[in-house]
mmCIF file of C-alpha atoms in Angstrom:
data_model
loop_
_atom_site.group_PDB
_atom_site.id
_atom_site.type_symbol
_atom_site.label_atom_id
_atom_site.label_comp_id
_atom_site.label_asym_id
_atom_site.label_seq_id
_atom_site.Cartn_x
_atom_site.Cartn_y
_atom_site.Cartn_z
ATOM 1 C CA MET A 1 105.552 81.837 127.503
ATOM 2 C CA SER A 2 105.275 81.362 123.732
ATOM 3 C CA TYR A 3 107.456 83.066 121.159
ATOM 4 C CA PHE A 4 104.190 84.407 119.701
ATOM 5 C CA ASP A 5 103.461 86.356 122.907
ATOM 6 C CA SER A 6 105.265 89.417 121.577
ATOM 7 C CA ALA A 7 102.994 89.355 118.518
ATOM 8 C CA PHE A 8 99.621 88.700 120.137
ATOM 9 C CA ASP A 9 99.923 91.083 123.071
ATOM 10 C CA ILE A 10 99.583 94.518 121.442
ATOM 11 C CA ASN A 11 101.726 96.287 124.052
ATOM 12 C CA ARG A 12 104.541 93.767 123.657
ATOM 13 C CA PHE A 13 104.146 93.842 119.879
ATOM 14 C CA ASN A 14 104.443 97.632 119.777
ATOM 15 C CA ALA A 15 107.513 97.492 122.025
ATOM 16 C CA THR A 16 109.050 94.869 119.728
ATOM 17 C CA ILE A 17 108.432 97.011 116.634
ATOM 18 C CA LYS A 18 109.929 100.035 118.388
ATOM 19 C CA TRP A 19 113.031 97.994 119.283
ATOM 20 C CA ILE A 20 113.390 96.653 115.710
ATOM 21 C CA LYS A 21 113.058 100.185 114.328
ATOM 22 C CA ARG A 22 115.872 101.350 116.602
ATOM 23 C CA ALA A 23 118.122 98.441 115.571
ATOM 24 C CA VAL A 24 117.543 99.069 111.860
ATOM 25 C CA ASN A 25 117.988 102.840 112.160
ATOM 26 C CA GLU A 26 121.206 102.506 114.171
ATOM 27 C CA HIS A 27 122.849 99.655 112.257
ATOM 28 C CA PHE A 28 121.175 98.927 108.924
ATOM 29 C CA LEU A 29 119.651 102.178 107.695
ATOM 30 C CA LEU A 30 120.953 101.700 104.148
ATOM 31 C CA ALA A 31 119.280 98.312 103.643
ATOM 32 C CA ASP A 32 116.778 98.461 100.791
ATOM 33 C CA CYS A 33 114.673 95.526 102.004
ATOM 34 C CA ILE A 34 113.931 93.349 105.004
ATOM 35 C CA ALA A 35 113.476 89.586 104.621
ATOM 36 C CA ALA A 36 111.710 87.133 106.932
ATOM 37 C CA ARG A 37 110.059 83.728 106.848
ATOM 38 C CA GLY A 38 107.335 81.993 108.817
ATOM 39 C CA VAL A 39 104.444 83.538 110.708
ATOM 40 C CA SER A 40 106.643 84.690 113.587
ATOM 41 C CA GLY A 41 108.807 86.624 111.137
ATOM 42 C CA VAL A 42 106.114 87.976 108.828
ATOM 43 C CA LEU A 43 104.052 89.582 111.615
ATOM 44 C CA PRO A 44 106.763 92.061 112.661
ATOM 45 C CA LEU A 45 108.129 92.258 109.100
ATOM 46 C CA MET A 46 105.042 93.941 107.690
ATOM 47 C CA ALA A 47 104.741 96.372 110.589
ATOM 48 C CA ILE A 48 108.389 97.453 110.496
ATOM 49 C CA CYS A 49 108.525 97.725 106.700
ATOM 50 C CA SER A 50 105.479 99.971 106.796
ATOM 51 C CA LYS A 51 107.073 102.234 109.408
ATOM 52 C CA LEU A 52 110.498 102.395 107.738
ATOM 53 C CA LYS A 53 109.255 102.375 104.146
ATOM 54 C CA LYS A 54 111.357 99.322 103.319
ATOM 55 C CA TYR A 55 110.327 96.644 100.854
ATOM 56 C CA PRO A 56 109.321 93.354 102.602
ATOM 57 C CA TRP A 57 110.619 90.046 101.289
ATOM 58 C CA ILE A 58 108.649 87.049 102.471
ATOM 59 C CA ILE A 59 110.696 83.910 101.949
ATOM 60 C CA ARG A 60 108.530 80.822 102.160
ATOM 61 C CA LYS A 61 109.712 77.748 104.012
ATOM 62 C CA PRO A 62 110.292 74.672 101.821
ATOM 63 C CA THR A 63 107.352 72.894 103.463
ATOM 64 C CA GLU A 64 104.943 75.806 103.052
ATOM 65 C CA ASN A 65 102.109 75.604 100.518
ATOM 66 C CA ALA A 66 100.493 78.737 99.133
ATOM 67 C CA HIS A 67 98.090 79.843 96.416
ATOM 68 C CA SER A 68 101.010 81.163 94.412
ATOM 69 C CA GLY A 69 103.818 78.949 93.221
ATOM 70 C CA ASN A 70 106.269 81.746 94.001
ATOM 71 C CA ARG A 71 108.558 80.964 96.908
ATOM 72 C CA ILE A 72 109.986 84.481 96.987
ATOM 73 C CA ASN A 73 109.343 87.979 95.629
ATOM 74 C CA LEU A 74 112.434 90.001 94.707
ATOM 75 C CA PRO A 75 112.170 93.238 92.768
ATOM 76 C CA SER A 76 115.289 93.796 90.658
ATOM 77 C CA GLU A 77 115.920 97.379 91.812
ATOM 78 C CA ASN A 78 116.736 96.432 95.411
ATOM 79 C CA VAL A 79 120.320 95.437 96.062
ATOM 80 C CA SER A 80 120.735 95.063 99.836
ATOM 81 C CA TYR A 81 118.693 93.581 102.639
ATOM 82 C CA ILE A 82 118.677 92.462 106.239
ATOM 83 C CA ILE A 83 117.018 89.428 107.757
ATOM 84 C CA LEU A 84 114.504 89.725 110.568
ATOM 85 C CA ASP A 85 114.393 86.661 112.824
ATOM 86 C CA ASP A 86 113.240 85.911 116.344
ATOM 87 C CA PHE A 87 116.580 84.407 117.445
ATOM 88 C CA ILE A 88 119.552 82.450 116.115
ATOM 89 C CA SER A 89 120.291 79.003 117.435
ATOM 90 C CA THR A 90 121.937 77.009 114.646
ATOM 91 C CA GLY A 91 121.943 79.731 111.988
ATOM 92 C CA ALA A 92 120.296 77.342 109.514
ATOM 93 C CA PRO A 93 117.173 79.474 108.816
ATOM 94 C CA VAL A 94 119.288 82.582 108.144
ATOM 95 C CA LYS A 95 121.602 80.643 105.844
ATOM 96 C CA ALA A 96 118.569 79.130 104.070
ATOM 97 C CA ILE A 97 117.044 82.581 103.480
ATOM 98 C CA ILE A 98 120.320 83.849 102.004
ATOM 99 C CA ALA A 99 120.652 80.762 99.790
ATOM 100 C CA GLU A 100 117.044 81.073 98.587
ATOM 101 C CA ILE A 101 117.528 84.743 97.677
ATOM 102 C CA GLU A 102 120.805 84.021 95.860
ATOM 103 C CA LYS A 103 119.283 81.086 93.965
ATOM 104 C CA TYR A 104 116.251 83.132 92.928
ATOM 105 C CA ALA A 105 118.345 86.089 91.760
ATOM 106 C CA GLU A 106 120.712 83.903 89.757
ATOM 107 C CA SER A 107 117.926 81.879 88.117
ATOM 108 C CA ASN A 108 116.161 85.109 87.122
ATOM 109 C CA GLU A 109 119.364 86.736 85.852
ATOM 110 C CA MET A 110 119.200 89.480 88.465
ATOM 111 C CA PRO A 111 122.044 90.975 90.483
ATOM 112 C CA VAL A 112 122.465 88.987 93.696
ATOM 113 C CA PRO A 113 121.328 91.210 96.596
ATOM 114 C CA LYS A 114 123.743 91.674 99.495
ATOM 115 C CA CYS A 115 122.768 90.607 103.008
ATOM 116 C CA LEU A 116 123.952 93.289 105.439
ATOM 117 C CA GLY A 117 123.088 91.369 108.613
ATOM 118 C CA VAL A 118 120.386 90.074 110.929
ATOM 119 C CA VAL A 119 118.098 91.669 113.519
ATOM 120 C CA CYS A 120 116.945 89.228 116.228
ATOM 121 C CA TYR A 121 113.950 90.649 118.073
ATOM 122 C CA GLN A 122 113.091 87.944 120.611
ATOM 123 C CA SER A 123 114.277 89.069 124.024
ATOM 124 C CA ASP A 124 116.846 86.669 125.410
ATOM 125 C CA SER A 125 119.040 87.180 128.437
ATOM 126 C CA GLN A 126 121.240 84.234 127.470
ATOM 127 C CA TRP A 127 122.792 85.380 124.181
ATOM 128 C CA ARG A 128 125.982 83.446 123.767
ATOM 129 C CA ASN A 129 128.314 83.058 120.831
ATOM 130 C CA LEU A 130 126.873 82.704 117.367
ATOM 131 C CA PRO A 131 127.227 79.375 115.551
ATOM 132 C CA ALA A 132 130.661 78.590 114.105
ATOM 133 C CA GLY A 133 131.210 80.194 110.722
ATOM 134 C CA PHE A 134 128.545 82.836 111.309
ATOM 135 C CA THR A 135 130.386 86.044 110.451
ATOM 136 C CA MET A 136 127.751 88.651 109.592
ATOM 137 C CA LYS A 137 126.656 91.495 111.853
ATOM 138 C CA VAL A 138 123.793 90.558 114.189
ATOM 139 C CA CYS A 139 121.763 92.868 116.428
ATOM 140 C CA VAL A 140 120.119 91.106 119.353
ATOM 141 C CA ARG A 141 117.683 92.090 122.078
ATOM 142 C CA ASP A 142 118.932 91.071 125.503
ATOM 143 C CA GLY A 143 116.821 90.263 128.562
ATOM 144 C CA SER A 144 116.851 93.918 129.642
ATOM 145 C CA ASN A 145 115.531 95.093 126.243
ATOM 146 C CA ASN A 146 118.949 96.484 125.341
ATOM 147 C CA LEU A 147 120.428 96.406 121.872
ATOM 148 C CA ARG A 148 123.604 94.333 121.588
ATOM 149 C CA VAL A 149 125.673 93.859 118.460
ATOM 150 C CA LEU A 150 127.392 90.551 117.804
ATOM 151 C CA ASN A 151 130.046 90.192 115.104
ATOM 152 C CA GLU A 152 130.516 93.912 114.702
ATOM 153 C CA CYS A 153 131.848 94.408 111.217
ATOM 154 C CA LYS A 154 131.757 96.952 108.437
ATOM 155 C CA THR A 155 128.400 97.050 106.681
ATOM 156 C CA ALA A 156 126.765 99.664 104.542
#
């Protein structure tokens, strides 16, 4: 089974979007924007942002080429965001997204947006501990399609 299965099977995709919507509404309702990178992140990103009327931030991978030279699109009026990712293994992609957003904001003399947490939508029955030093709130989808919160902390 591929990690793209939940995107290419319309029934699984719709169930994934429904689950993400629940996670955002229950834990990150006040986030202005949702950020993601890569095809596996952008597919659900656009669907969920449309449903929740949130601004999508597509953060390009360093190796990704595009027609535009822009690696990121941040409007200045948005001040908080969450990251949408399939799962967290090392935490490196999440940390890279945060660093890219901070670097962009600082170089464009904008307020640095605040990351409120991460929503991991890939169903996984083996969620263990998050990587060392990973302290932000993370909502995960377990093997029974339940919503679990790791690193419960105060967020807006």
